[in-house]
N, CA and C atoms as an extended XYZ file, in Angstrom:
447
Properties=species:S:1:pos:R:3:atomname:S:1:resname:S:1:resid:I:1 pbc="F F F"
N        41.194       -6.464        5.476 N   MET     1
C        41.899       -5.173        4.845 CA  MET     1
C        41.505       -4.507        3.811 C   MET     1
N        40.287       -3.387        4.083 N   PRO     2
C        40.237       -2.927        2.190 CA  PRO     2
C        41.232       -2.391        1.786 C   PRO     2
N        41.122       -2.371        0.034 N   ARG     3
C        42.051       -2.130       -0.659 CA  ARG     3
C        42.203       -0.585       -0.938 C   ARG     3
N        43.107        0.243       -1.526 N   LEU     4
C        42.927        1.433       -1.462 CA  LEU     4
C        43.172        1.791       -3.078 C   LEU     4
N        42.556        2.893       -3.545 N   GLY     5
C        42.552        3.221       -4.627 CA  GLY     5
C        42.425        4.693       -4.845 C   GLY     5
N        42.925        5.507       -6.220 N   GLY     6
C        42.467        6.784       -6.394 CA  GLY     6
C        42.631        7.077       -7.841 C   GLY     6
N        41.072        6.518       -8.317 N   HIS     7
C        40.807        6.855       -9.823 CA  HIS     7
C        40.637        8.100      -10.350 C   HIS     7
N        40.169        9.481       -9.257 N   ASP     8
C        39.801       10.121       -9.896 CA  ASP     8
C        40.859       11.157       -9.978 C   ASP     8
N        42.203       10.699       -9.893 N   GLY     9
C        43.053       11.708       -9.911 CA  GLY     9
C        43.409       12.702       -8.406 C   GLY     9
N        42.739       12.723       -7.825 N   SER    10
C        42.181       13.593       -6.571 CA  SER    10
C        43.864       13.457       -5.225 C   SER    10
N        44.470       12.380       -5.548 N   GLY    11
C        45.717       12.141       -4.728 CA  GLY    11
C        45.590       11.552       -4.151 C   GLY    11
N        44.180       11.529       -2.772 N   ASP    12
C        43.734       11.047       -2.082 CA  ASP    12
C        42.867        9.569       -2.123 C   ASP    12
N        42.861        9.004       -1.359 N   ARG    13
C        42.157        7.473       -1.472 CA  ARG    13
C        40.487        7.150       -1.615 C   ARG    13
N        40.095        6.865       -2.726 N   THR    14
C        38.650        6.156       -2.430 CA  THR    14
C        38.874        4.597       -1.808 C   THR    14
N        38.182        4.263       -0.859 N   GLN    15
C        38.085        3.086       -0.186 CA  GLN    15
C        37.239        1.923       -1.072 C   GLN    15
N        37.769        1.278       -1.807 N   THR    16
C        37.092       -0.352       -2.085 CA  THR    16
C        36.269       -0.582       -1.263 C   THR    16
N        35.102       -1.434       -1.872 N   PHE    17
C        34.348       -2.195       -1.005 CA  PHE    17
C        35.184       -4.053       -0.820 C   PHE    17
N        34.772       -4.129       -0.072 N   GLY    18
C        35.426       -5.536        0.212 CA  GLY    18
C        34.692       -6.534       -0.507 C   GLY    18
N        35.210       -7.844       -0.256 N   HIS    19
C        33.719       -9.094       -0.921 CA  HIS    19
C        32.665       -9.273        0.099 C   HIS    19
N        32.858       -8.864        0.621 N   ASP    20
C        31.549       -9.417        2.050 CA  ASP    20
C        30.420       -7.780        1.702 C   ASP    20
N        30.799       -6.771        1.212 N   SER    21
C        30.072       -5.812        1.291 CA  SER    21
C        28.866       -6.392        0.484 C   SER    21
N        27.658       -5.545        0.636 N   ASP    22
C        26.267       -5.647        0.639 CA  ASP    22
C        26.168       -4.512       -0.534 C   ASP    22
N        26.058       -4.971       -1.466 N   LEU    23
C        25.550       -4.420       -2.996 CA  LEU    23
C        24.740       -4.868       -3.462 C   LEU    23
N        23.910       -5.589       -2.748 N   SER    24
C        22.390       -6.161       -2.761 CA  SER    24
C        21.678       -5.283       -3.402 C   SER    24
N        20.282       -5.568       -4.543 N   PHE    25
C        19.523       -4.119       -4.707 CA  PHE    25
C        18.291       -4.425       -3.897 C   PHE    25
N        18.022       -4.080       -2.704 N   VAL    26
C        16.796       -3.831       -1.995 CA  VAL    26
C        15.877       -3.054       -2.415 C   VAL    26
N        15.086       -2.534       -3.153 N   PRO    27
C        14.219       -1.484       -2.925 CA  PRO    27
C        13.520       -0.912       -2.080 C   PRO    27
N        13.315        0.667       -2.154 N   PHE    28
C        12.947        1.107       -0.560 CA  PHE    28
C        11.598        1.031       -0.836 C   PHE    28
N        10.938        0.396        0.304 N   HIS    29
C         8.915        0.496        0.076 CA  HIS    29
C         8.707        1.138        1.438 C   HIS    29
N         9.368        1.865        1.988 N   GLY    30
C         8.690        2.444        3.294 CA  GLY    30
C         7.818        4.033        2.567 C   GLY    30
N         7.061        4.340        3.583 N   ASP    31
C         6.355        5.510        3.247 CA  ASP    31
C         7.378        6.525        3.665 C   ASP    31
N         6.721        7.343        2.732 N   LEU    32
C         7.506        9.206        2.709 CA  LEU    32
C         6.833        9.586        3.705 C   LEU    32
N         7.211       10.479        4.413 N   SER    33
C         7.288       11.350        5.300 CA  SER    33
C         6.339       12.026        4.841 C   SER    33
N         5.439       13.126        5.806 N   THR    34
C         4.853       14.200        5.509 CA  THR    34
C         5.556       15.392        4.694 C   THR    34
N         6.664       15.503        5.360 N   ALA    35
C         7.631       16.486        4.747 CA  ALA    35
C         8.069       15.949        3.619 C   ALA    35
N         8.818       14.746        3.207 N   GLU    36
C         9.183       14.651        2.320 CA  GLU    36
C         8.134       14.340        0.969 C   GLU    36
N         6.546       13.786        1.303 N   LEU    37
C         6.053       14.196        0.277 CA  LEU    37
C         5.787       15.640       -0.072 C   LEU    37
N         5.720       16.399        0.861 N   ASP    38
C         5.248       18.062        0.549 CA  ASP    38
C         6.531       18.505       -0.317 C   ASP    38
N         7.702       17.733       -0.129 N   ALA    39
C         8.898       18.254       -0.956 CA  ALA    39
C         8.931       17.676       -2.221 C   ALA    39
N         7.851       16.545       -2.281 N   VAL    40
C         8.261       16.288       -3.626 CA  VAL    40
C         6.958       17.054       -4.551 C   VAL    40
N         6.333       17.131       -3.553 N   ALA    41
C         4.743       17.959       -4.499 CA  ALA    41
C         5.057       19.505       -4.733 C   ALA    41
N         6.213       20.143       -3.783 N   ALA    42
C         6.285       21.280       -4.451 CA  ALA    42
C         7.757       21.532       -5.498 C   ALA    42
N         7.960       20.306       -6.073 N   LEU    43
C         9.186       20.832       -6.643 CA  LEU    43
C         8.568       21.174       -8.435 C   LEU    43
N         9.259       22.146       -8.763 N   PRO    44
C         8.596       23.109       -9.953 CA  PRO    44
C         8.815       22.245      -11.245 C   PRO    44
N         8.641       22.611      -12.299 N   SER    45
C         8.778       21.813      -13.504 CA  SER    45
C        10.028       22.012      -13.993 C   SER    45
N        11.328       20.463      -14.269 N   GLY    46
C        12.536       20.654      -14.538 CA  GLY    46
C        13.293       20.381      -13.341 C   GLY    46
N        12.845       20.025      -12.371 N   ALA    47
C        13.344       19.672      -11.123 CA  ALA    47
C        13.210       18.741      -10.228 C   ALA    47
N        14.068       17.903       -9.696 N   ALA    48
C        14.098       16.840       -9.029 CA  ALA    48
C        14.284       16.566       -7.457 C   ALA    48
N        14.408       15.679       -7.178 N   LEU    49
C        14.633       15.773       -5.516 CA  LEU    49
C        15.378       14.258       -5.094 C   LEU    49
N        16.387       14.254       -4.695 N   LEU    50
C        17.031       12.770       -4.280 CA  LEU    50
C        16.732       12.720       -2.512 C   LEU    50
N        16.381       11.318       -2.180 N   LEU    51
C        16.340       11.566       -0.914 CA  LEU    51
C        17.136       10.176       -0.412 C   LEU    51
N        18.224       10.861        0.670 N   VAL    52
C        19.099        9.655        1.296 CA  VAL    52
C        18.018        8.852        2.453 C   VAL    52
N        18.656        7.749        1.733 N   ARG    53
C        17.652        6.442        2.361 CA  ARG    53
C        18.707        5.598        3.271 C   ARG    53
N        20.021        5.485        2.961 N   GLU    54
C        20.762        4.662        3.695 CA  GLU    54
C        22.300        5.506        3.679 C   GLU    54
N        23.149        5.380        4.668 N   GLY    55
C        24.122        6.013        5.005 CA  GLY    55
C        24.292        7.197        5.608 C   GLY    55
N        25.609        7.708        5.925 N   ALA    56
C        25.553        8.932        6.833 CA  ALA    56
C        24.680        9.958        6.188 C   ALA    56
N        23.936       10.687        7.023 N   GLY    57
C        22.918       11.618        6.555 CA  GLY    57
C        21.769       11.029        5.862 C   GLY    57
N        21.324        9.616        6.579 N   ALA    58
C        20.419        9.174        5.954 CA  ALA    58
C        18.777       10.148        6.382 C   ALA    58
N        17.834       10.314        5.454 N   GLY    59
C        17.049       11.497        5.535 CA  GLY    59
C        16.970       13.037        4.888 C   GLY    59
N        18.188       12.887        4.516 N   ALA    60
C        18.832       14.370        3.863 CA  ALA    60
C        18.315       14.361        2.393 C   ALA    60
N        17.755       15.467        2.217 N   ARG    61
C        17.353       15.966        0.957 CA  ARG    61
C        17.756       16.440        0.495 C   ARG    61
N        18.085       16.490       -1.252 N   TYR    62
C        18.923       17.110       -2.168 CA  TYR    62
C        18.206       17.501       -3.732 C   TYR    62
N        17.727       18.739       -3.477 N   LEU    63
C        17.189       19.600       -4.774 CA  LEU    63
C        18.037       19.473       -6.111 C   LEU    63
N        17.734       18.784       -6.641 N   VAL    64
C        18.420       18.655       -8.366 CA  VAL    64
C        17.792       19.699       -9.301 C   VAL    64
N        18.410       20.816       -9.806 N   ASP    65
C        17.641       21.533      -10.324 CA  ASP    65
C        18.532       22.685      -11.482 C   ASP    65
N        19.379       22.431      -11.535 N   GLY    66
C        20.954       22.257      -12.279 CA  GLY    66
C        21.228       21.803      -13.689 C   GLY    66
N        21.491       22.114      -14.758 N   ASP    67
C        21.928       21.206      -15.748 CA  ASP    67
C        22.935       20.522      -15.644 C   ASP    67
N        23.587       20.432      -14.731 N   ARG    68
C        24.949       19.503      -14.308 CA  ARG    68
C        24.830       19.407      -12.874 C   ARG    68
N        24.921       18.582      -12.167 N   THR    69
C        25.092       18.455      -10.454 CA  THR    69
C        25.888       17.232      -10.377 C   THR    69
N        27.606       17.664       -9.791 N   MET    70
C        28.115       16.896       -9.458 CA  MET    70
C        27.432       16.059       -8.057 C   MET    70
N        28.012       14.915       -7.982 N   VAL    71
C        27.706       13.834       -6.700 CA  VAL    71
C        29.072       13.224       -6.717 C   VAL    71
N        29.741       13.531       -5.560 N   GLY    72
C        30.930       13.125       -4.655 CA  GLY    72
C        31.213       13.390       -3.189 C   GLY    72
N        32.850       13.224       -3.135 N   ARG    73
C        33.026       13.254       -1.551 CA  ARG    73
C        34.269       14.563       -1.909 C   ARG    73
N        34.129       15.404       -2.999 N   HIS    74
C        34.749       16.379       -3.369 CA  HIS    74
C        34.109       17.929       -2.572 C   HIS    74
N        34.720       18.600       -1.394 N   PRO    75
C        33.935       19.490       -0.906 CA  PRO    75
C        32.986       20.684       -1.882 C   PRO    75
N        33.444       20.607       -2.980 N   ASN    76
C        32.840       21.707       -3.685 CA  ASN    76
C        31.761       20.792       -4.623 C   ASN    76
N        31.347       19.541       -4.236 N   ALA    77
C        30.208       18.698       -5.159 CA  ALA    77
C        28.937       19.097       -4.535 C   ALA    77
N        27.724       19.448       -5.478 N   ALA    78
C        26.897       19.866       -5.234 CA  ALA    78
C        25.717       18.659       -4.287 C   ALA    78
N        26.029       17.618       -4.537 N   ILE    79
C        25.961       16.704       -3.811 CA  ILE    79
C        26.800       15.597       -3.029 C   ILE    79
N        27.286       16.119       -1.782 N   PHE    80
C        28.353       16.072       -0.754 CA  PHE    80
C        28.131       14.796        0.018 C   PHE    80
N        28.547       13.738       -0.224 N   LEU    81
C        28.238       12.577        0.205 CA  LEU    81
C        29.902       12.192        0.586 C   LEU    81
N        29.876       12.135        1.878 N   ASP    82
C        31.382       12.258        2.665 CA  ASP    82
C        31.113       10.498        3.464 C   ASP    82
N        31.954        9.827        2.675 N   ASP    83
C        32.004        8.705        2.773 CA  ASP    83
C        33.373        8.174        1.897 C   ASP    83
N        34.477        7.188        2.723 N   VAL    84
C        35.704        6.889        1.510 CA  VAL    84
C        35.191        5.803        0.981 C   VAL    84
N        34.376        5.218        0.539 N   THR    85
C        33.400        4.413       -0.479 CA  THR    85
C        33.065        5.366       -1.826 C   THR    85
N        32.919        6.455       -1.509 N   VAL    86
C        32.519        7.599       -2.665 CA  VAL    86
C        33.714        8.213       -3.348 C   VAL    86
N        33.629        8.098       -4.768 N   SER    87
C        35.068        9.381       -5.025 CA  SER    87
C        34.545       10.358       -5.160 C   SER    87
N        35.670       11.614       -5.186 N   ARG    88
C        35.760       12.897       -5.106 CA  ARG    88
C        34.613       13.070       -6.029 C   ARG    88
N        34.950       12.996       -6.995 N   ARG    89
C        34.025       13.191       -8.483 CA  ARG    89
C        33.098       11.785       -9.122 C   ARG    89
N        32.349       11.590       -8.452 N   HIS    90
C        31.729       10.123       -8.457 CA  HIS    90
C        30.809        9.949       -9.609 C   HIS    90
N        29.931       10.510       -9.494 N   ALA    91
C        29.007       10.922      -10.953 CA  ALA    91
C        28.310       12.024      -11.159 C   ALA    91
N        27.852       12.617      -12.131 N   GLU    92
C        27.058       13.806      -12.406 CA  GLU    92
C        25.753       13.210      -12.844 C   GLU    92
N        24.605       14.377      -12.245 N   ILE    93
C        23.666       14.338      -13.100 CA  ILE    93
C        23.207       15.250      -13.853 C   ILE    93
N        22.819       14.863      -15.385 N   VAL    94
C        22.844       15.923      -16.363 CA  VAL    94
C        21.442       16.436      -16.849 C   VAL    94
N        21.065       17.289      -16.675 N   ARG    95
C        19.469       17.757      -16.879 CA  ARG    95
C        19.076       18.278      -18.411 C   ARG    95
N        18.135       17.897      -19.182 N   THR    96
C        17.989       18.310      -20.521 CA  THR    96
C        16.637       18.346      -20.307 C   THR    96
N        16.210       19.570      -20.034 N   GLY    97
C        14.382       19.993      -20.174 CA  GLY    97
C        14.198       19.135      -18.980 C   GLY    97
N        13.246       18.323      -18.793 N   ALA    98
C        12.621       17.769      -17.413 CA  ALA    98
C        13.197       16.196      -17.777 C   ALA    98
N        14.245       15.975      -18.282 N   ILE    99
C        14.596       14.479      -18.467 CA  ILE    99
C        16.422       14.538      -17.712 C   ILE    99
N        16.352       13.764      -17.169 N   PHE   100
C        17.729       13.560      -15.738 CA  PHE   100
C        18.439       12.170      -16.200 C   PHE   100
N        19.846       12.214      -16.573 N   GLU   101
C        20.667       11.227      -16.642 CA  GLU   101
C        21.497       11.204      -15.614 C   GLU   101
N        21.911       10.162      -15.305 N   LEU   102
C        22.973        9.696      -13.781 CA  LEU   102
C        24.196        9.312      -15.296 C   LEU   102
N        25.205       10.119      -14.904 N   VAL   103
C        26.601        9.152      -15.427 CA  VAL   103
C        27.494        9.570      -14.457 C   VAL   103
N        27.833        8.132      -14.497 N   ASP   104
C        29.272        7.533      -13.636 CA  ASP   104
C        30.424        8.216      -14.088 C   ASP   104
N        31.543        9.169      -13.499 N   GLN   105
C        32.563        9.537      -13.855 CA  GLN   105
C        33.662        8.674      -13.176 C   GLN   105
N        33.551        7.464      -13.686 N   ARG   106
C        35.131        7.008      -13.699 CA  ARG   106
C        35.245        6.324      -12.285 C   ARG   106
N        34.428        6.123      -11.665 N   SER   107
C        34.423        6.171      -10.159 CA  SER   107
C        34.861        4.828       -9.413 C   SER   107
N        35.694        4.407       -8.463 N   LEU   108
C        36.111        3.739       -8.082 CA  LEU   108
C        35.238        2.354       -7.957 C   LEU   108
N        33.997        2.397       -7.022 N   ASN   109
C        33.095        2.038       -6.666 CA  ASN   109
C        31.975        1.493       -7.736 C   ASN   109
N        32.027        2.239       -8.688 N   GLY   110
C        30.959        2.235       -9.528 CA  GLY   110
C        29.592        2.693       -9.252 C   GLY   110
N        28.208        3.301      -10.284 N   THR   111
C        26.939        3.750       -9.879 CA  THR   111
C        26.377        2.808      -10.567 C   THR   111
N        24.779        2.838       -9.520 N   TYR   112
C        23.999        1.687       -9.862 CA  TYR   112
C        22.741        2.359       -9.678 C   TYR   112
N        21.914        2.023      -10.620 N   VAL   113
C        20.489        2.638      -10.763 CA  VAL   113
C        19.710        1.067      -10.467 C   VAL   113
N        19.071        1.031       -9.802 N   SER   114
C        17.847       -0.078       -9.710 CA  SER   114
C        18.510       -1.303       -9.409 C   SER   114
N        20.023       -1.074       -8.993 N   GLY   115
C        20.367       -2.635       -8.564 CA  GLY   115
C        21.509       -3.177       -9.771 C   GLY   115
N        21.775       -2.259      -10.833 N   GLU   116
C        22.327       -2.204      -11.808 CA  GLU   116
C        23.429       -1.065      -12.211 C   GLU   116
N        24.947       -1.923      -12.490 N   ARG   117
C        25.807       -0.516      -12.710 CA  ARG   117
C        25.508       -0.320      -14.081 C   ARG   117
N        26.091        1.247      -13.967 N   VAL   118
C        25.548        1.703      -14.970 CA  VAL   118
C        26.830        3.045      -15.559 C   VAL   118
N        26.951        3.019      -16.652 N   GLU   119
C        27.945        4.052      -16.969 CA  GLU   119
C        27.145        5.185      -17.102 C   GLU   119
N        25.769        5.240      -17.449 N   ARG   120
C        24.746        6.302      -18.059 CA  ARG   120
C        23.505        5.760      -18.170 C   ARG   120
N        22.719        6.149      -17.253 N   SER   121
C        21.267        6.006      -17.245 CA  SER   121
C        20.193        7.016      -17.251 C   SER   121
N        19.270        7.045      -18.003 N   GLN   122
C        18.397        8.097      -17.620 CA  GLN   122
C        17.635        7.528      -16.228 C   GLN   122
N        17.293        8.562      -15.380 N   LEU   123
C        16.621        8.499      -14.246 CA  LEU   123
C        14.897        8.708      -14.153 C   LEU   123
N        14.504        7.840      -13.566 N   ARG   124
C        13.010        7.584      -13.399 CA  ARG   124
C        12.433        7.620      -12.460 C   ARG   124
N        10.963        8.675      -11.701 N   ASN   125
C        10.726        8.484      -10.634 CA  ASN   125
C        10.420        7.149       -9.814 C   ASN   125
N        10.960        7.749       -9.075 N   GLY   126
C        11.241        5.860       -7.926 CA  GLY   126
C        12.715        5.209       -8.146 C   GLY   126
N        13.429        5.211       -9.025 N   ASP   127
C        14.750        4.988       -9.460 CA  ASP   127
C        15.587        4.780       -7.603 C   ASP   127
N        16.475        3.815       -7.479 N   GLU   128
C        16.962        4.109       -6.386 CA  GLU   128
C        18.525        3.776       -7.023 C   GLU   128
N        19.321        4.957       -6.365 N   LEU   129
C        20.498        5.278       -6.903 CA  LEU   129
C        21.711        4.807       -5.680 C   LEU   129
N        22.455        3.679       -5.996 N   ARG   130
C        23.225        3.413       -5.480 CA  ARG   130
C        25.010        4.450       -5.586 C   ARG   130
N        25.775        4.954       -4.488 N   ILE   131
C        26.731        5.639       -4.718 CA  ILE   131
C        27.981        5.426       -3.630 C   ILE   131
N        28.760        4.538       -3.886 N   GLY   132
C        28.999        3.712       -2.407 CA  GLY   132
C        28.150        3.545       -1.775 C   GLY   132
N        28.530        3.567       -0.131 N   LYS   133
C        27.235        3.122        0.645 CA  LYS   133
C        26.303        3.629        0.561 C   LYS   133
N        26.333        4.903       -0.040 N   PHE   134
C        24.756        5.458       -0.304 CA  PHE   134
C        23.203        4.725       -0.763 C   PHE   134
N        22.664        5.188       -0.446 N   ARG   135
C        21.268        4.773       -1.449 CA  ARG   135
C        20.358        6.139       -1.570 C   ARG   135
N        20.193        6.401       -2.122 N   LEU   136
C        19.153        7.453       -2.589 CA  LEU   136
C        18.170        7.245       -3.703 C   LEU   136
N        16.941        7.704       -3.647 N   THR   137
C        15.715        7.763       -4.203 CA  THR   137
C        15.567        9.052       -5.027 C   THR   137
N        15.182        8.817       -6.103 N   PHE   138
C        15.167        9.924       -7.082 CA  PHE   138
C        13.396       10.264       -7.223 C   PHE   138
N        13.234       11.142       -7.334 N   PHE   139
C        11.799       11.678       -7.485 CA  PHE   139
C        11.877       13.205       -8.406 C   PHE   139
N        10.978       12.799       -9.323 N   SER   140
C        10.958       13.973      -10.716 CA  SER   140
C         9.917       14.553      -10.201 C   SER   140
N         9.439       15.593      -10.885 N   SER   141
C         8.439       17.002      -10.561 CA  SER   141
C         7.427       16.266      -10.983 C   SER   141
N         6.530       16.342       -9.691 N   PRO   142
C         4.705       15.875      -10.331 CA  PRO   142
C         4.833       16.545      -11.679 C   PRO   142
N         4.537       17.968      -11.751 N   ARG   143
C         4.285       18.646      -13.004 CA  ARG   143
C         4.951       17.761      -14.055 C   ARG   143
N         5.874       17.592      -14.618 N   ASP   144
C         6.646       17.060      -15.730 CA  ASP   144
C         5.895       15.491      -15.398 C   ASP   144
N         5.966       14.901      -14.423 N   LEU   145
C         5.207       13.077      -14.742 CA  LEU   145
C         3.906       13.557      -15.142 C   LEU   145
N         3.047       14.787      -15.341 N   GLN   146
C         1.725       14.718      -15.556 CA  GLN   146
C         2.054       14.891      -17.080 C   GLN   146
N         2.844       15.929      -17.239 N   ALA   147
C         2.848       16.184      -18.818 CA  ALA   147
C         3.077       15.349      -19.515 C   ALA   147
N         3.694       14.299      -18.810 N   ASN   148
C         4.309       13.228      -19.787 CA  ASN   148
C         3.157       11.863      -20.083 C   ASN   148
N         2.135       11.904      -19.159 N   SER   149
C         1.052       11.049      -19.418 CA  SER   149
C         0.015       11.069      -19.937 C   SER   149
């Protein structure tokens, strides 16, 4: 039986992972589809893309082009991840220029970048994010990658 908690002050409950949950880090090595490659290639400078690899809505794409992007189960979250393992206000992506950081918002199940639990982490092209049962891959704009090489 899963334990329930509500650390985001919302009054409803976020389900915690049980001891048998798979939180292991297994990097995504699949090829991107032509549509995904085109979407990444079309990103303007200062934008990024999150591709959902696992979880409800696998295959979904989220454009991150604002200075602050909320990720969570709250209906008003810019990146809405509908699962009880995701806190209502789980994490925030903060953009400064072309640099993106993922900031955990005191979520119950934590936020992971490339297998490591983080409170705050700068995102790099190809990083895997784990938010609840969702696995997402982060892609920076190729224009920003070229400018930094």
